[in-house]
Amino acid sequence: MRETKSKYAILGMLSIEPMSGYDIKKEIQESISYFWAESYGQIYPVLKSLVAEKLVTKTVQKGAGKPDRHVYSLTERGRKELRAWLAEGASMPKVERNEMLLKLFFGEEVAVSVNIRHVEEFRELQRVLLEKYKAIEKELKATCADNPNAPYWLMTVRYGQQIRQALLDWCDETLTKLNKMVKAAGDKH
Amino acid sequence: MRETKSKYAILGMLSIEPMSGYDIKKEIQESISYFWAESYGQIYPVLKSLVAEKLVTKTVQKGAGKPDRHVYSLTERGRKELRAWLAEGASMPKVERNEMLLKLFFGEEVAVSVNIRHVEEFRELQRVLLEKYKAIEKELKATCADNPNAPYWLMTVRYGQQIRQALLDWCDETLTKLNKMVKAAGDKH
DNA sequence: CCTACTATATATCTTCGTGATATATAACTC
DNA sequence: GAGTTATATATCACGAAGATATATAGTAGG
């Protein structure tokens, strides 16, 4: 049987409410995309194996014209499996490949201005993401105040904010250093 | 030909000095492991294709007893290729899957104490990593003061420090919230 | 003295995850 | 009525991670 973390991400989504594969993709995108992603290449095969393991059940809703909706619901066994996994120790994140940092590490090979451009582009992304996470926090507080999940969801949003803010600070610090290098030596190459 | 970012990470390492595949793995581990990783499964095939593209040359040093060392050196064409890639825009990092956060997101399904344990374990890892990065910064400043790469290397180390510190802060903030939840409701389940 | 572990060194295989693509239809816009 | 967007399922190719195989030499411990 397919043993992957995707399994638990999907079980977790179905623990909130029954959904189709398409819904799962969209929900993940809209709720936990800043620390988790799933592609159809995983979702559909995993759903198939979850049915085989009787952790979810599948019902087909005849689509009015649209393709049929295959809606999956968590079974009691599924919920037990999810809880067992939640209780286990979490494996720590592996290194996140960062291309911008790789370029900066070899930065001496090119002009300082090139490195400045990389950091500026990275900074812009962090700024946009931080704005987005702040908007999500606001919306969560407004619409889910009585949802028992809300405190946990807010914690994960704060995680995203904290990282983006730290990276913004790093960008500013780094740009200051790079600009000093331009002034000190003139732009080499 | 194999088109992958590993190619440029390897070219970059060889731009510092000629190395064997084994050396490359070790050097990456010791210098950029907090934002980049390579496995032998990538290194050896990529080295083969780099030779075919004449971006590196291979010389075999007869090992005194030990297996022969296949040492790869960057060619002028290789250095040009590296610089061209460094000048291109960097693709932004994709989502880093974080299992601890996934568990926390579904935290309502289990006891608060379980969530506290996850955050505490995560916090300990951040603490250890931050210490490590501080030690690396110290060592870099001591031993590479006159190396022209040093300013860039220090910037990437600062990146690691900044993230770890932000995550430590997030852990503390989150643990405070979780402890309040325990007190407020009693440990459910 | 022999065993086990560690370091050096190259190479391959399996499995997982991502992104792209194929297929199909309804609704909406121009 | 043509083109775009949203809904919806499904599969494939390729990159990347981790484990394993193979080989040798030095060192530490019983």
Coordinates of C-alpha atoms (C1' of nucleotides) in Angstrom, one line a residue:
Chain A
M1 CA 0.0 0.0 0.0
R2 CA 1.1 3.5 -0.7
E3 CA 2.8 5.0 2.4
T4 CA 3.2 8.7 2.1
K5 CA 2.5 11.8 4.0
S6 CA 0.0 12.8 1.3
K7 CA -2.2 10.2 2.8
Y8 CA -2.5 12.1 6.1
A9 CA -2.9 15.5 4.5
I10 CA -5.8 14.0 2.5
L11 CA -7.4 12.3 5.5
G12 CA -7.0 15.5 7.4
M13 CA -8.8 17.5 4.7
L14 CA -11.6 14.9 4.7
S15 CA -11.9 15.2 8.5
I16 CA -13.1 18.8 8.0
E17 CA -15.8 17.8 5.4
P18 CA -16.4 15.3 2.6
M19 CA -14.8 16.4 -0.7
S20 CA -13.9 15.4 -4.2
G21 CA -10.3 15.1 -5.4
Y22 CA -10.7 18.4 -7.1
D23 CA -12.0 20.0 -3.9
I24 CA -9.0 18.7 -1.9
K25 CA -6.6 20.3 -4.3
K26 CA -8.4 23.6 -4.1
E27 CA -8.9 23.5 -0.3
I28 CA -5.2 22.7 0.3
Q29 CA -4.3 25.6 -2.0
E30 CA -6.5 28.0 -0.1
S31 CA -5.7 26.9 3.5
I32 CA -2.2 25.3 3.9
S33 CA -0.4 26.2 0.7
Y34 CA 2.3 28.1 2.6
F35 CA 3.6 24.8 4.1
W36 CA 2.0 22.0 2.1
A37 CA 1.2 21.2 -1.5
E38 CA -0.4 18.2 -3.2
S39 CA -0.7 17.5 -6.9
Y40 CA -3.4 15.5 -8.7
G41 CA -0.6 12.9 -9.4
Q42 CA -0.7 12.1 -5.7
I43 CA -4.3 12.9 -4.7
Y44 CA -6.1 10.5 -7.1
P45 CA -3.9 7.4 -6.5
V46 CA -4.0 8.0 -2.7
L47 CA -7.8 8.3 -2.7
K48 CA -8.0 5.0 -4.5
S49 CA -5.9 3.3 -1.9
L50 CA -7.7 4.9 1.0
V51 CA -11.0 3.4 -0.3
A52 CA -9.2 0.0 -0.5
E53 CA -8.1 0.4 3.1
K54 CA -11.7 1.4 4.1
L55 CA -10.4 4.7 5.6
V56 CA -12.8 6.6 3.3
T57 CA -16.0 5.8 1.4
K58 CA -16.8 7.0 -2.1
T59 CA -20.1 8.2 -3.4
V60 CA -20.8 9.4 -6.9
Q61 CA -23.0 12.4 -7.4
K62 CA -24.4 12.6 -11.0
G63 CA -23.2 15.8 -12.4
A64 CA -25.8 17.9 -14.1
G65 CA -23.9 18.0 -17.3
K66 CA -20.6 18.5 -15.6
P67 CA -18.4 15.4 -15.0
D68 CA -19.7 13.3 -12.1
R69 CA -18.4 14.3 -8.6
H70 CA -16.6 11.5 -6.8
V71 CA -17.1 12.6 -3.2
Y72 CA -15.0 11.0 -0.5
S73 CA -16.0 10.8 3.2
L74 CA -13.9 9.9 6.2
T75 CA -15.0 6.6 7.9
E76 CA -14.5 6.0 11.7
R77 CA -11.5 3.9 10.9
G78 CA -10.2 6.8 8.8
R79 CA -10.5 9.2 11.7
K80 CA -8.8 6.7 14.0
E81 CA -5.9 6.4 11.6
L82 CA -5.6 10.2 11.3
R83 CA -5.5 10.6 15.1
A84 CA -2.9 7.9 15.5
W85 CA -0.7 9.7 13.0
L86 CA -1.3 13.0 14.7
A87 CA -0.1 11.5 18.0
E88 CA 3.2 10.2 16.4
G89 CA 6.3 12.4 16.4
A90 CA 6.6 14.6 13.4
S91 CA 9.6 14.1 11.1
M92 CA 11.6 17.3 10.8
P93 CA 11.6 19.2 7.5
K94 CA 14.3 18.4 5.1
V95 CA 16.4 21.1 3.4
E96 CA 14.4 23.4 1.3
R97 CA 16.4 24.1 -1.9
N98 CA 16.8 27.8 -2.3
E99 CA 18.1 28.9 -5.7
M100 CA 18.5 32.5 -4.8
L101 CA 20.8 31.6 -2.0
L102 CA 22.7 29.2 -4.2
K103 CA 23.4 32.1 -6.6
L104 CA 24.3 34.4 -3.8
F105 CA 26.8 31.8 -2.4
F106 CA 28.6 31.9 -5.7
G107 CA 28.1 35.6 -6.0
E108 CA 31.8 36.5 -6.3
E109 CA 31.7 35.1 -9.9
V110 CA 29.5 37.9 -11.1
A111 CA 28.9 41.6 -10.7
V112 CA 27.5 42.9 -7.4
S113 CA 24.5 44.4 -9.2
V114 CA 23.4 40.9 -10.3
N115 CA 23.3 39.8 -6.7
I116 CA 21.3 42.9 -5.8
R117 CA 18.7 42.1 -8.4
H118 CA 18.3 38.5 -7.1
V119 CA 17.8 39.7 -3.5
E120 CA 15.4 42.4 -4.6
E121 CA 13.2 39.9 -6.5
F122 CA 13.2 37.6 -3.5
R123 CA 12.3 40.5 -1.3
E124 CA 9.3 41.4 -3.4
L125 CA 8.0 37.9 -3.2
Q126 CA 8.3 37.9 0.6
R127 CA 6.4 41.2 0.8
V128 CA 3.5 39.9 -1.3
L129 CA 3.3 36.7 0.8
L130 CA 3.4 38.6 4.1
E131 CA 0.5 40.8 2.9
K132 CA -1.4 37.7 1.9
Y133 CA -0.9 35.9 5.2
K134 CA -2.0 39.0 7.1
A135 CA -5.2 39.1 5.0
I136 CA -5.8 35.4 5.8
E137 CA -5.4 36.0 9.5
K138 CA -7.9 38.8 9.4
E139 CA -10.4 36.7 7.4
L140 CA -10.0 33.8 9.8
K141 CA -10.6 36.0 12.8
A142 CA -13.7 37.4 11.2
T143 CA -15.4 34.3 9.8
C144 CA -14.2 31.4 11.9
A145 CA -14.3 32.9 15.4
D146 CA -16.5 30.1 16.7
N147 CA -14.9 27.3 14.7
P148 CA -13.0 25.0 17.2
N149 CA -10.2 24.6 14.6
A150 CA -9.6 28.4 14.5
P151 CA -6.9 28.6 17.2
Y152 CA -4.8 26.0 15.4
W153 CA -5.3 27.5 12.0
L154 CA -4.2 30.9 13.4
M155 CA -1.0 29.4 14.7
T156 CA 0.0 28.1 11.3
V157 CA -0.8 31.4 9.7
R158 CA 1.4 33.1 12.3
Y159 CA 4.2 30.7 11.3
G160 CA 4.0 32.0 7.7
Q161 CA 4.0 35.6 8.8
Q162 CA 7.0 35.1 11.1
I163 CA 9.1 33.5 8.4
R164 CA 8.2 36.1 5.8
Q165 CA 9.0 39.0 8.2
A166 CA 12.3 37.5 9.1
L167 CA 13.2 37.1 5.4
L168 CA 12.2 40.7 4.7
D169 CA 14.6 41.8 7.4
W170 CA 17.3 39.6 6.0
C171 CA 16.8 41.1 2.5
D172 CA 17.1 44.6 3.9
E173 CA 20.2 43.8 5.8
T174 CA 21.7 42.0 2.8
L175 CA 20.9 44.8 0.4
T176 CA 22.6 47.3 2.7
K177 CA 25.7 45.2 2.6
L178 CA 25.7 44.7 -1.1
N179 CA 25.2 48.4 -1.7
K180 CA 28.2 49.1 0.5
M181 CA 30.2 46.7 -1.6
V182 CA 29.3 48.6 -4.8
K183 CA 30.4 51.9 -3.2
A184 CA 33.6 50.5 -1.7
A185 CA 35.0 48.8 -4.8
G186 CA 33.0 50.2 -7.8
D187 CA 30.9 47.6 -9.7
K188 CA 33.5 45.0 -10.8
H189 CA 33.4 43.0 -14.0
Chain B
M1 CA 21.0 16.3 -21.7
R2 CA 20.0 16.3 -18.1
E3 CA 18.6 19.7 -17.2
T4 CA 18.6 20.2 -13.5
K5 CA 19.7 22.7 -10.8
S6 CA 22.1 20.1 -9.5
K7 CA 24.2 20.9 -12.5
Y8 CA 24.8 24.5 -11.4
A9 CA 25.4 23.5 -7.7
I10 CA 28.1 21.1 -8.9
L11 CA 29.6 23.6 -11.4
G12 CA 29.7 26.1 -8.5
M13 CA 31.4 23.8 -6.2
L14 CA 34.0 23.0 -8.8
S15 CA 34.5 26.7 -9.4
I16 CA 36.0 26.9 -5.9
E17 CA 38.4 24.0 -6.5
P18 CA 38.7 20.7 -8.4
M19 CA 37.0 17.8 -6.5
S20 CA 35.8 14.2 -6.8
G21 CA 32.1 13.3 -6.6
Y22 CA 32.6 12.2 -3.0
D23 CA 34.2 15.6 -2.2
I24 CA 31.3 17.5 -3.7
K25 CA 28.9 15.7 -1.5
K26 CA 30.9 16.4 1.6
E27 CA 31.6 20.0 0.7
I28 CA 27.9 20.7 0.1
Q29 CA 27.1 19.1 3.4
E30 CA 29.6 21.3 5.2
S31 CA 28.9 24.6 3.5
I32 CA 25.4 25.0 2.1
S33 CA 23.5 22.2 3.7
Y34 CA 21.0 24.6 5.3
F35 CA 19.6 25.5 1.9
W36 CA 20.8 22.9 -0.5
A37 CA 21.4 19.1 -0.7
E38 CA 22.7 16.8 -3.3
S39 CA 22.7 13.0 -3.3
Y40 CA 25.0 10.6 -5.1
G41 CA 22.0 9.7 -7.2
Q42 CA 22.3 13.1 -8.8
I43 CA 26.0 13.9 -8.5
Y44 CA 27.5 11.0 -10.5
P45 CA 25.1 11.1 -13.5
V46 CA 25.4 14.9 -13.7
L47 CA 29.3 14.8 -13.6
K48 CA 29.1 12.3 -16.5
S49 CA 27.0 14.7 -18.5
L50 CA 29.1 17.7 -17.6
V51 CA 32.2 15.9 -19.1
A52 CA 30.2 15.1 -22.2
E53 CA 29.3 18.8 -22.5
K54 CA 33.0 19.7 -22.0
L55 CA 32.1 21.9 -19.0
V56 CA 34.5 19.9 -16.8
T57 CA 37.4 17.7 -17.4
K58 CA 38.1 14.4 -15.5
T59 CA 41.5 13.2 -14.3
V60 CA 42.0 9.9 -12.5
Q61 CA 44.4 9.8 -9.6
K62 CA 45.6 6.3 -8.8
G63 CA 44.6 5.7 -5.2
A64 CA 47.3 4.2 -3.0
G65 CA 45.2 1.2 -2.1
K66 CA 42.0 3.2 -1.9
P67 CA 39.7 3.4 -4.9
D68 CA 40.9 5.7 -7.6
R69 CA 39.9 9.4 -7.2
H70 CA 38.1 10.8 -10.2
V71 CA 38.9 14.5 -9.9
Y72 CA 36.8 16.9 -11.9
S73 CA 38.0 20.5 -12.9
L74 CA 36.0 23.3 -14.3
T75 CA 36.9 24.3 -17.9
E76 CA 36.6 27.9 -19.2
R77 CA 33.4 26.9 -20.9
G78 CA 32.2 25.6 -17.6
R79 CA 32.9 28.8 -15.9
K80 CA 31.1 30.7 -18.6
E81 CA 28.1 28.4 -18.2
L82 CA 28.1 29.0 -14.5
R83 CA 28.2 32.8 -14.9
A84 CA 25.4 32.8 -17.4
W85 CA 23.2 30.9 -15.0
L86 CA 24.2 33.2 -12.1
A87 CA 23.0 36.1 -14.2
E88 CA 19.6 34.6 -14.9
G89 CA 16.7 35.3 -12.6
A90 CA 16.4 32.8 -9.8
S91 CA 13.3 30.7 -9.6
M92 CA 11.5 31.2 -6.3
P93 CA 11.5 28.4 -3.7
K94 CA 8.5 26.0 -3.9
V95 CA 6.6 25.2 -0.7
E96 CA 8.6 23.4 1.9
R97 CA 6.4 20.6 3.3
N98 CA 6.3 20.9 7.1
E99 CA 4.9 17.9 8.8
M100 CA 4.8 19.5 12.2
L101 CA 2.6 22.3 10.9
L102 CA 0.3 19.8 9.1
K103 CA -0.2 18.1 12.5
L104 CA -0.8 21.4 14.2
F105 CA -3.4 22.4 11.5
F106 CA -5.4 19.3 12.4
G107 CA -4.6 19.7 16.1
E108 CA -8.2 19.9 17.2
E109 CA -8.5 16.2 16.6
V110 CA -6.2 15.3 19.4
A111 CA -5.2 16.5 23.0
V112 CA -3.5 19.9 23.4
S113 CA -0.6 18.1 25.1
V114 CA 0.1 16.2 21.9
N115 CA 0.4 19.5 20.0
I116 CA 2.6 20.9 22.7
R117 CA 5.0 18.0 22.3
H118 CA 5.3 18.6 18.5
V119 CA 6.1 22.2 18.9
E120 CA 8.6 21.5 21.7
E121 CA 10.5 19.0 19.5
F122 CA 10.5 21.4 16.6
R123 CA 11.8 24.1 18.9
E124 CA 14.7 22.0 20.1
L125 CA 15.8 21.4 16.5
Q126 CA 15.7 25.2 15.7
R127 CA 17.8 25.9 18.8
V128 CA 20.4 23.4 17.8
L129 CA 20.6 24.7 14.2
L130 CA 20.9 28.3 15.4
E131 CA 23.8 27.4 17.6
K132 CA 25.4 25.6 14.6
Y133 CA 25.0 28.6 12.3
K134 CA 26.5 30.9 14.9
A135 CA 29.5 28.7 15.1
I136 CA 29.8 28.6 11.3
E137 CA 29.7 32.4 11.2
K138 CA 32.5 32.6 13.8
E139 CA 34.6 30.2 12.0
L140 CA 34.1 31.9 8.6
K141 CA 35.1 35.2 10.1
A142 CA 38.2 33.7 11.7
T143 CA 39.5 31.6 8.8
C144 CA 38.3 33.2 5.6
A145 CA 38.8 36.9 6.4
D146 CA 40.8 37.4 3.2
N147 CA 38.8 35.1 0.9
P148 CA 36.9 37.1 -1.7
N149 CA 33.9 34.8 -1.3
A150 CA 33.6 35.4 2.4
P151 CA 31.1 38.3 2.2
Y152 CA 28.7 36.2 0.2
W153 CA 29.1 33.1 2.4
L154 CA 28.4 35.2 5.4
M155 CA 25.2 36.5 3.9
T156 CA 23.9 33.0 3.4
V157 CA 24.8 32.0 6.9
R158 CA 22.9 35.0 8.2
Y159 CA 19.9 33.8 6.2
G160 CA 19.9 30.6 8.2
Q161 CA 20.3 32.4 11.5
Q162 CA 17.5 34.8 10.7
I163 CA 15.0 31.9 9.9
R164 CA 16.0 29.8 12.9
Q165 CA 15.6 32.8 15.3
A166 CA 12.2 33.6 13.8
L167 CA 11.0 30.0 14.3
L168 CA 12.3 30.0 17.8
D169 CA 10.2 33.1 18.5
W170 CA 7.2 31.5 16.8
C171 CA 7.6 28.3 19.0
D172 CA 7.6 30.3 22.2
E173 CA 4.6 32.3 21.1
T174 CA 2.8 29.2 20.1
L175 CA 3.7 27.3 23.3
T176 CA 2.3 30.1 25.4
K177 CA -1.0 29.9 23.5
L178 CA -1.2 26.2 23.8
N179 CA -0.5 26.3 27.5
K180 CA -3.3 28.8 28.0
M181 CA -5.6 26.4 26.1
V182 CA -4.7 23.7 28.6
K183 CA -5.5 25.9 31.5
A184 CA -8.7 27.3 30.1
A185 CA -10.4 24.1 29.1
G186 CA -8.5 21.3 30.9
D187 CA -6.7 18.8 28.7
K188 CA -9.5 17.4 26.5
H189 CA -9.9 13.8 25.2
Chain C
dC1 C1' 44.6 -11.0 16.8
dC2 C1' 40.4 -10.5 15.0
dT3 C1' 36.2 -7.9 14.7
dA4 C1' 33.7 -3.9 14.1
dC5 C1' 33.3 0.6 12.9
dT6 C1' 34.6 4.6 10.3
dA7 C1' 36.2 7.1 6.3
dT8 C1' 37.2 7.1 1.4
dA9 C1' 35.1 6.3 -3.1
dT10 C1' 32.0 5.2 -7.2
dA11 C1' 27.7 3.7 -8.8
dT12 C1' 22.7 2.3 -9.3
dC13 C1' 17.8 1.4 -8.0
dT14 C1' 13.4 2.3 -6.0
dT15 C1' 10.1 5.4 -4.5
dC16 C1' 8.1 9.8 -4.0
dG17 C1' 6.5 14.2 -5.6
dT18 C1' 5.9 17.9 -9.2
dG19 C1' 4.3 19.7 -13.2
dA20 C1' 2.5 19.0 -17.6
dT21 C1' -0.8 17.1 -20.3
dA22 C1' -5.1 14.6 -22.0
dT23 C1' -10.1 14.5 -21.9
dA24 C1' -14.7 16.4 -21.2
dT25 C1' -18.4 19.8 -20.3
dA26 C1' -20.9 24.0 -18.7
dA27 C1' -21.0 28.9 -18.0
dC28 C1' -19.8 33.3 -19.1
dT29 C1' -17.8 37.0 -22.1
dC30 C1' -16.9 39.4 -26.3
Chain D
dG1 C1' -20.4 31.6 -32.2
dA2 C1' -15.7 31.8 -30.6
dG3 C1' -12.7 32.0 -26.9
dT4 C1' -11.8 31.8 -22.1
dT5 C1' -12.5 30.2 -17.4
dA6 C1' -14.1 26.9 -14.0
dT7 C1' -15.3 22.2 -12.9
dA8 C1' -13.6 17.5 -12.8
dT9 C1' -10.9 13.0 -13.3
dA10 C1' -6.8 10.7 -14.6
dT11 C1' -2.0 9.6 -16.1
dC12 C1' 2.9 10.2 -17.5
dA13 C1' 7.7 11.9 -17.5
dC14 C1' 11.2 13.5 -15.0
dG15 C1' 13.7 15.3 -11.0
dA16 C1' 15.2 14.3 -6.5
dA17 C1' 15.9 11.6 -2.0
dG18 C1' 17.3 7.8 0.3
dA19 C1' 18.9 3.3 0.5
dT20 C1' 21.9 -0.1 -1.0
dA21 C1' 25.8 -2.5 -3.3
dT22 C1' 30.8 -2.8 -3.8
dA23 C1' 35.6 -2.2 -2.4
dT24 C1' 39.6 -0.8 0.5
dA25 C1' 42.3 1.0 4.4
dG26 C1' 42.9 2.6 9.0
dT27 C1' 41.7 2.5 13.8
dA28 C1' 39.6 1.2 18.2
dG29 C1' 38.2 -2.3 21.4
dG30 C1' 37.6 -6.8 23.3

